[in-house]
Amino acid sequence: MVDPVVPINDGFELQPYLLGDQGYAMHPWLMVSFSITGMSTPAQHFYNRKHVQGRLSIERAFWLLKARFKISKNGIASSVGWVGKFIHAICILHNVIFINRLGHDDIPSALERVLKKERAAKNLRMRRQGRPDRPDSGHEVRDALVAYVMSKNK
C-alpha cells in the first residue's frame, strides 16, 4: 500500500498524520495543537480550533468502537498502516451491526491473538530500528498545515 501524499502550499508534500493533544511530542506523523502561550497569530488560533474539533470527533468515534468491541484497554501497539486497516475493519463491523440491529458480541479470541502477535512484532521492530525521526521536524509539517488551512478559509 502506498501512503497518500497531498501536495499543499506550492509543493509541500503532506504525508498522513495523526492528531494528538499537548501530552504528546510533535513528530511529522503526529500533529499537536499550539500551546496557549505559543499562539500568536489568528492562523494559529484558527488551526487550534479545527485541530480540537477534529480530535474530539475522532475521540467520540473511538469511544463508541471501544465500548462496542471491548478493545484497546492497553492501546493498539502496531504500525500506523496496520492500525488503520484494523480500525477500518471494526468500523465496517460496527456499521453491519448497527444497520442490521444485531446484539452486542465480543470480538473473537482469534482477533485478540492477531493483535498480540502484531504488538510483539512491532516491539521487536522498534528495538531493532529505533525511532529515526527528529522531534522538531513535526513543527515544519504543522506550520505548512496552518498556512494551507488559512489559504482555504479566506
Coordinates of N, CA and C in Angstrom, one line a residue:
M1 N 0.8 -1.2 0.0 CA 0.0 0.0 0.0 C 0.9 1.2 0.0
V2 N 0.6 2.2 -0.8 CA 1.3 3.4 -0.9 C 0.6 4.5 -0.1
D3 N 1.4 5.2 0.8 CA 0.8 6.2 1.6 C 0.4 7.4 0.7
P4 N -0.8 7.9 0.9 CA -1.2 9.1 0.1 C -0.4 10.3 0.5
V5 N 0.0 11.0 -0.5 CA 0.7 12.3 -0.2 C -0.1 13.4 -0.9
V6 N -0.3 14.5 -0.2 CA -1.1 15.6 -0.7 C -0.2 16.8 -0.8
P7 N 0.0 17.3 -2.1 CA 0.8 18.5 -2.2 C 0.0 19.7 -1.8
I8 N 0.6 20.5 -0.9 CA -0.1 21.8 -0.5 C 1.0 22.9 -0.5
N9 N 0.6 24.1 -0.4 CA 1.5 25.2 -0.3 C 2.6 25.2 -1.3
D10 N 2.3 25.2 -2.6 CA 3.4 25.3 -3.6 C 4.3 24.1 -3.5
G11 N 3.8 22.9 -3.4 CA 4.6 21.7 -3.5 C 5.0 21.0 -2.2
F12 N 4.7 21.6 -1.0 CA 5.0 20.9 0.2 C 4.2 19.6 0.2
E13 N 4.9 18.5 0.5 CA 4.2 17.1 0.4 C 3.8 16.7 1.8
L14 N 2.5 16.8 2.0 CA 1.9 16.4 3.3 C 1.7 14.9 3.3
Q15 N 2.3 14.3 4.3 CA 2.2 12.8 4.5 C 1.0 12.6 5.4
P16 N 0.5 11.4 5.5 CA -0.5 11.1 6.5 C 0.0 11.4 7.9
Y17 N -0.9 11.8 8.8 CA -0.5 12.1 10.2 C -1.7 11.9 11.1
L18 N -1.3 11.8 12.4 CA -2.3 11.6 13.4 C -2.5 12.9 14.2
L19 N -3.6 13.1 14.9 CA -3.9 14.2 15.7 C -3.7 13.9 17.1
G20 N -2.9 14.7 17.9 CA -2.7 14.4 19.3 C -2.9 15.7 20.1
D21 N -2.9 15.5 21.4 CA -3.1 16.7 22.3 C -1.7 17.1 22.8
Q22 N -1.7 18.1 23.7 CA -0.4 18.6 24.2 C 0.4 17.6 25.0
G23 N -0.2 16.5 25.4 CA 0.6 15.5 26.1 C 1.6 14.7 25.3
Y24 N 1.6 14.9 24.0 CA 2.4 14.2 23.0 C 3.5 15.2 22.5
A25 N 4.6 14.6 22.1 CA 5.6 15.4 21.4 C 5.3 15.5 19.9
M26 N 5.7 16.6 19.3 CA 5.4 16.8 17.9 C 6.3 15.9 17.0
H27 N 5.8 15.3 16.0 CA 6.5 14.5 15.0 C 5.9 14.8 13.6
P28 N 6.6 14.4 12.6 CA 6.0 14.6 11.2 C 4.7 13.8 11.1
W29 N 4.6 12.7 11.8 CA 3.4 11.9 11.7 C 2.4 12.1 12.8
L30 N 2.7 13.1 13.7 CA 1.8 13.4 14.9 C 1.7 14.9 15.1
M31 N 0.6 15.4 14.8 CA 0.4 16.9 14.9 C -0.3 17.1 16.3
V32 N 0.3 18.1 17.0 CA -0.4 18.6 18.2 C -0.7 20.0 18.1
S33 N -1.7 20.5 18.8 CA -2.1 21.9 18.7 C -1.0 22.8 19.3
F34 N -1.1 24.1 19.0 CA -0.2 25.1 19.6 C -0.6 25.2 21.1
S35 N 0.4 25.4 21.9 CA 0.2 25.7 23.3 C -0.5 27.1 23.4
I36 N -1.3 27.3 24.5 CA -2.0 28.6 24.7 C -1.0 29.7 24.6
T37 N 0.2 29.5 25.3 CA 1.2 30.6 25.3 C 2.0 30.7 24.0
G38 N 1.9 29.7 23.1 CA 2.6 29.7 21.9 C 1.9 30.2 20.7
M39 N 0.6 30.6 20.9 CA -0.2 31.1 19.8 C -0.1 32.6 19.7
S40 N 0.3 33.1 18.5 CA 0.4 34.5 18.4 C -0.3 35.1 17.2
T41 N -0.8 34.2 16.3 CA -1.4 34.7 15.1 C -2.9 34.2 15.0
P42 N -3.7 34.9 14.3 CA -5.1 34.4 14.0 C -5.1 33.0 13.3
A43 N -4.1 32.8 12.5 CA -4.0 31.5 11.8 C -3.7 30.4 12.8
Q44 N -2.9 30.6 13.8 CA -2.6 29.6 14.8 C -3.9 29.3 15.7
H45 N -4.6 30.3 16.0 CA -5.9 30.2 16.8 C -6.9 29.4 15.9
F46 N -7.0 29.7 14.6 CA -7.9 29.0 13.8 C -7.5 27.5 13.6
Y47 N -6.2 27.3 13.4 CA -5.7 25.9 13.3 C -6.1 25.2 14.6
N48 N -5.8 25.7 15.8 CA -6.1 25.0 17.0 C -7.6 24.7 17.1
R49 N -8.5 25.6 16.7 CA -9.9 25.3 16.8 C -10.3 24.1 15.9
K50 N -9.8 24.1 14.7 CA -10.0 23.0 13.8 C -9.4 21.7 14.3
H51 N -8.2 21.8 14.8 CA -7.5 20.6 15.3 C -8.3 20.0 16.4
V52 N -8.8 20.8 17.4 CA -9.5 20.3 18.5 C -10.8 19.7 18.1
Q53 N -11.5 20.3 17.1 CA -12.8 19.8 16.6 C -12.6 18.4 16.0
G54 N -11.5 18.3 15.2 CA -11.3 17.0 14.6 C -10.9 16.0 15.6
R55 N -10.1 16.3 16.6 CA -9.7 15.4 17.6 C -10.9 14.9 18.4
L56 N -11.8 15.8 18.8 CA -13.0 15.4 19.5 C -13.9 14.5 18.8
S57 N -14.1 14.7 17.5 CA -14.9 13.8 16.6 C -14.3 12.4 16.6
I58 N -13.0 12.4 16.5 CA -12.3 11.1 16.5 C -12.4 10.4 17.8
E59 N -12.3 11.1 18.9 CA -12.4 10.6 20.2 C -13.8 10.0 20.5
R60 N -14.8 10.7 20.0 CA -16.2 10.2 20.2 C -16.3 8.9 19.4
A61 N -15.8 8.8 18.2 CA -15.9 7.6 17.4 C -15.2 6.4 18.0
F62 N -13.9 6.7 18.5 CA -13.2 5.7 19.2 C -13.9 5.2 20.5
W63 N -14.5 6.1 21.2 CA -15.2 5.7 22.4 C -16.3 4.7 22.1
L64 N -17.0 5.0 21.0 CA -18.1 4.1 20.6 C -17.5 2.7 20.2
L65 N -16.5 2.7 19.4 CA -15.9 1.5 19.0 C -15.3 0.7 20.1
K66 N -14.6 1.4 21.0 CA -14.0 0.7 22.2 C -15.1 0.1 23.1
A67 N -16.2 0.8 23.2 CA -17.3 0.3 24.1 C -18.0 -0.9 23.4
R68 N -18.2 -0.9 22.1 CA -18.8 -2.0 21.4 C -17.9 -3.2 21.3
F69 N -16.7 -3.0 21.0 CA -15.8 -4.2 20.8 C -14.9 -4.5 21.9
K70 N -14.9 -3.8 23.0 CA -14.1 -4.0 24.2 C -12.7 -4.3 23.9
I71 N -12.1 -3.3 23.1 CA -10.7 -3.4 22.7 C -9.9 -2.3 23.3
S72 N -8.7 -2.4 23.1 CA -7.6 -1.4 23.4 C -7.6 -0.8 24.8
K73 N -7.8 -1.7 25.8 CA -7.6 -1.2 27.1 C -6.2 -0.8 27.3
N74 N -5.3 -1.5 26.6 CA -3.9 -1.2 26.7 C -3.3 -0.5 25.5
G75 N -4.2 0.0 24.6 CA -3.8 0.6 23.3 C -3.6 -0.5 22.3
I76 N -3.4 0.0 21.1 CA -3.1 -0.9 20.0 C -1.7 -0.6 19.5
A77 N -0.8 -1.4 20.0 CA 0.7 -1.2 19.7 C 1.0 -1.9 18.3
S78 N 1.0 -1.1 17.3 CA 1.2 -1.7 16.0 C 1.7 -0.6 15.0
S79 N 1.9 -0.9 13.8 CA 2.3 0.1 12.8 C 1.1 0.9 12.4
V80 N 1.3 2.1 12.0 CA 0.2 3.0 11.7 C -0.6 2.4 10.5
G81 N 0.0 1.8 9.6 CA -0.7 1.2 8.4 C -1.6 0.0 8.9
W82 N -1.1 -0.8 9.8 CA -1.9 -1.9 10.3 C -3.0 -1.4 11.1
V83 N -2.8 -0.5 12.0 CA -3.8 0.1 12.9 C -4.9 0.7 12.0
G84 N -4.6 1.4 10.9 CA -5.6 1.9 10.1 C -6.5 0.8 9.5
K85 N -5.9 -0.3 9.0 CA -6.7 -1.4 8.5 C -7.6 -2.0 9.6
F86 N -7.0 -2.1 10.8 CA -7.8 -2.7 11.9 C -9.0 -1.8 12.2
I87 N -8.8 -0.5 12.3 CA -9.8 0.4 12.6 C -10.9 0.4 11.5
H88 N -10.4 0.4 10.3 CA -11.3 0.3 9.1 C -12.2 -0.9 9.2
A89 N -11.6 -2.1 9.6 CA -12.4 -3.3 9.7 C -13.4 -3.2 10.8
I90 N -13.0 -2.7 12.0 CA -14.0 -2.7 13.1 C -15.1 -1.6 12.8
C91 N -14.8 -0.6 12.0 CA -15.8 0.4 11.6 C -16.8 -0.3 10.7
I92 N -16.3 -1.2 9.8 CA -17.3 -1.9 8.9 C -18.1 -2.9 9.8
L93 N -17.5 -3.6 10.7 CA -18.3 -4.5 11.6 C -19.3 -3.7 12.4
H94 N -18.9 -2.5 12.9 CA -19.8 -1.7 13.6 C -21.0 -1.3 12.8
N95 N -20.8 -0.9 11.5 CA -21.8 -0.5 10.6 C -22.8 -1.7 10.3
V96 N -22.2 -2.9 10.1 CA -23.0 -4.0 9.8 C -23.9 -4.3 11.0
I97 N -23.4 -4.3 12.2 CA -24.1 -4.5 13.5 C -25.2 -3.4 13.6
F98 N -24.9 -2.2 13.4 CA -25.8 -1.1 13.5 C -27.0 -1.2 12.5
I99 N -26.6 -1.4 11.2 CA -27.6 -1.4 10.2 C -28.6 -2.6 10.4
N100 N -28.0 -3.7 10.8 CA -28.8 -4.9 11.0 C -29.4 -5.1 12.4
R101 N -29.1 -4.1 13.2 CA -29.7 -4.1 14.6 C -29.4 -5.4 15.3
L102 N -28.1 -5.8 15.2 CA -27.7 -7.0 15.9 C -27.3 -6.8 17.3
G103 N -27.3 -7.8 18.1 CA -26.9 -7.7 19.5 C -25.4 -7.5 19.6
H104 N -25.0 -7.2 20.8 CA -23.5 -6.9 21.1 C -22.8 -8.3 21.2
D105 N -21.7 -8.5 20.5 CA -20.9 -9.6 20.6 C -19.5 -9.2 20.9
D106 N -18.7 -9.9 21.7 CA -17.3 -9.6 21.9 C -16.6 -10.0 20.6
I107 N -15.4 -9.3 20.4 CA -14.6 -9.7 19.2 C -14.1 -11.1 19.4
P108 N -13.9 -11.9 18.4 CA -13.4 -13.3 18.6 C -12.0 -13.3 19.2
S109 N -11.8 -14.4 19.9 CA -10.5 -14.6 20.5 C -9.4 -14.6 19.5
A110 N -9.7 -15.1 18.3 CA -8.7 -15.1 17.2 C -8.2 -13.7 16.9
L111 N -9.1 -12.7 16.9 CA -8.6 -11.4 16.7 C -7.7 -10.9 17.8
E112 N -8.0 -11.3 19.0 CA -7.1 -10.9 20.1 C -5.7 -11.5 19.9
R113 N -5.6 -12.8 19.4 CA -4.3 -13.4 19.1 C -3.6 -12.7 18.0
V114 N -4.3 -12.2 17.0 CA -3.6 -11.5 15.9 C -3.1 -10.2 16.5
L115 N -3.8 -9.5 17.4 CA -3.4 -8.2 18.0 C -2.1 -8.5 18.8
K116 N -2.1 -9.5 19.6 CA -0.9 -9.8 20.4 C 0.3 -10.1 19.5
K117 N 0.2 -10.9 18.5 CA 1.3 -11.1 17.6 C 1.8 -9.8 16.9
E118 N 0.9 -9.0 16.5 CA 1.2 -7.7 15.8 C 2.0 -6.8 16.8
R119 N 1.5 -6.8 18.1 CA 2.2 -6.0 19.1 C 3.6 -6.5 19.3
A120 N 3.8 -7.8 19.4 CA 5.1 -8.4 19.6 C 6.0 -8.0 18.4
A121 N 5.5 -8.2 17.2 CA 6.3 -7.9 16.0 C 6.7 -6.4 16.0
K122 N 5.8 -5.5 16.4 CA 6.1 -4.1 16.4 C 7.2 -3.8 17.4
N123 N 7.0 -4.4 18.6 CA 8.0 -4.1 19.7 C 9.4 -4.6 19.2
L124 N 9.5 -5.7 18.5 CA 10.8 -6.2 18.0 C 11.4 -5.3 17.0
R125 N 10.5 -4.8 16.1 CA 11.0 -3.8 15.0 C 11.5 -2.5 15.7
M126 N 10.8 -2.1 16.7 CA 11.2 -0.8 17.4 C 12.5 -1.0 18.1
R127 N 12.7 -2.1 18.7 CA 14.0 -2.4 19.4 C 15.2 -2.4 18.4
R128 N 14.9 -3.1 17.2 CA 15.9 -3.2 16.2 C 16.2 -1.9 15.5
Q129 N 15.2 -1.1 15.2 CA 15.4 0.1 14.3 C 15.5 1.4 15.1
G130 N 14.9 1.5 16.3 CA 14.9 2.8 17.0 C 13.9 3.7 16.3
R131 N 13.8 4.9 16.7 CA 12.9 5.9 16.1 C 13.8 6.9 15.3
P132 N 13.6 6.9 14.0 CA 14.5 7.7 13.1 C 14.1 9.2 13.0
D133 N 12.9 9.5 13.3 CA 12.6 10.9 13.1 C 13.0 11.9 14.1
R134 N 13.3 13.1 13.7 CA 13.7 14.2 14.6 C 12.5 14.8 15.3
P135 N 12.6 15.1 16.6 CA 11.4 15.6 17.3 C 10.9 16.9 16.8
D136 N 11.8 17.8 16.3 CA 11.4 19.1 15.8 C 10.8 19.1 14.4
S137 N 11.0 18.0 13.6 CA 10.5 18.1 12.3 C 9.0 18.2 12.1
G138 N 8.3 17.8 13.1 CA 6.8 18.0 13.1 C 6.4 19.4 13.0
H139 N 7.2 20.3 13.6 CA 6.8 21.7 13.5 C 6.7 22.3 12.1
E140 N 7.6 21.8 11.2 CA 7.5 22.2 9.8 C 6.2 21.7 9.2
V141 N 5.8 20.5 9.5 CA 4.6 20.0 9.0 C 3.4 20.8 9.5
R142 N 3.4 21.1 10.8 CA 2.2 21.8 11.4 C 2.2 23.2 10.8
D143 N 3.3 23.9 10.6 CA 3.4 25.2 10.0 C 2.8 25.2 8.6
A144 N 3.1 24.2 7.8 CA 2.6 24.0 6.5 C 1.1 23.8 6.5
L145 N 0.6 23.0 7.5 CA -0.8 22.8 7.7 C -1.6 24.1 8.0
V146 N -1.0 24.9 8.9 CA -1.6 26.2 9.3 C -1.7 27.1 8.0
A147 N -0.7 27.2 7.3 CA -0.7 28.0 6.1 C -1.7 27.5 5.1
Y148 N -1.8 26.2 4.9 CA -2.8 25.6 4.0 C -4.2 25.9 4.4
V149 N -4.5 25.6 5.7 CA -5.8 25.8 6.2 C -6.3 27.3 6.1
M150 N -5.4 28.2 6.4 CA -5.7 29.6 6.2 C -5.9 30.0 4.8
S151 N -5.2 29.4 3.9 CA -5.3 29.8 2.4 C -6.7 29.3 1.9
K152 N -7.2 28.2 2.5 CA -8.5 27.7 2.0 C -9.7 28.4 2.7
N153 N -9.5 29.1 3.8 CA -10.6 29.7 4.5 C -10.5 31.3 4.5
K154 N -10.1 31.8 3.4 CA -10.1 33.3 3.2 C -11.3 33.8 2.6

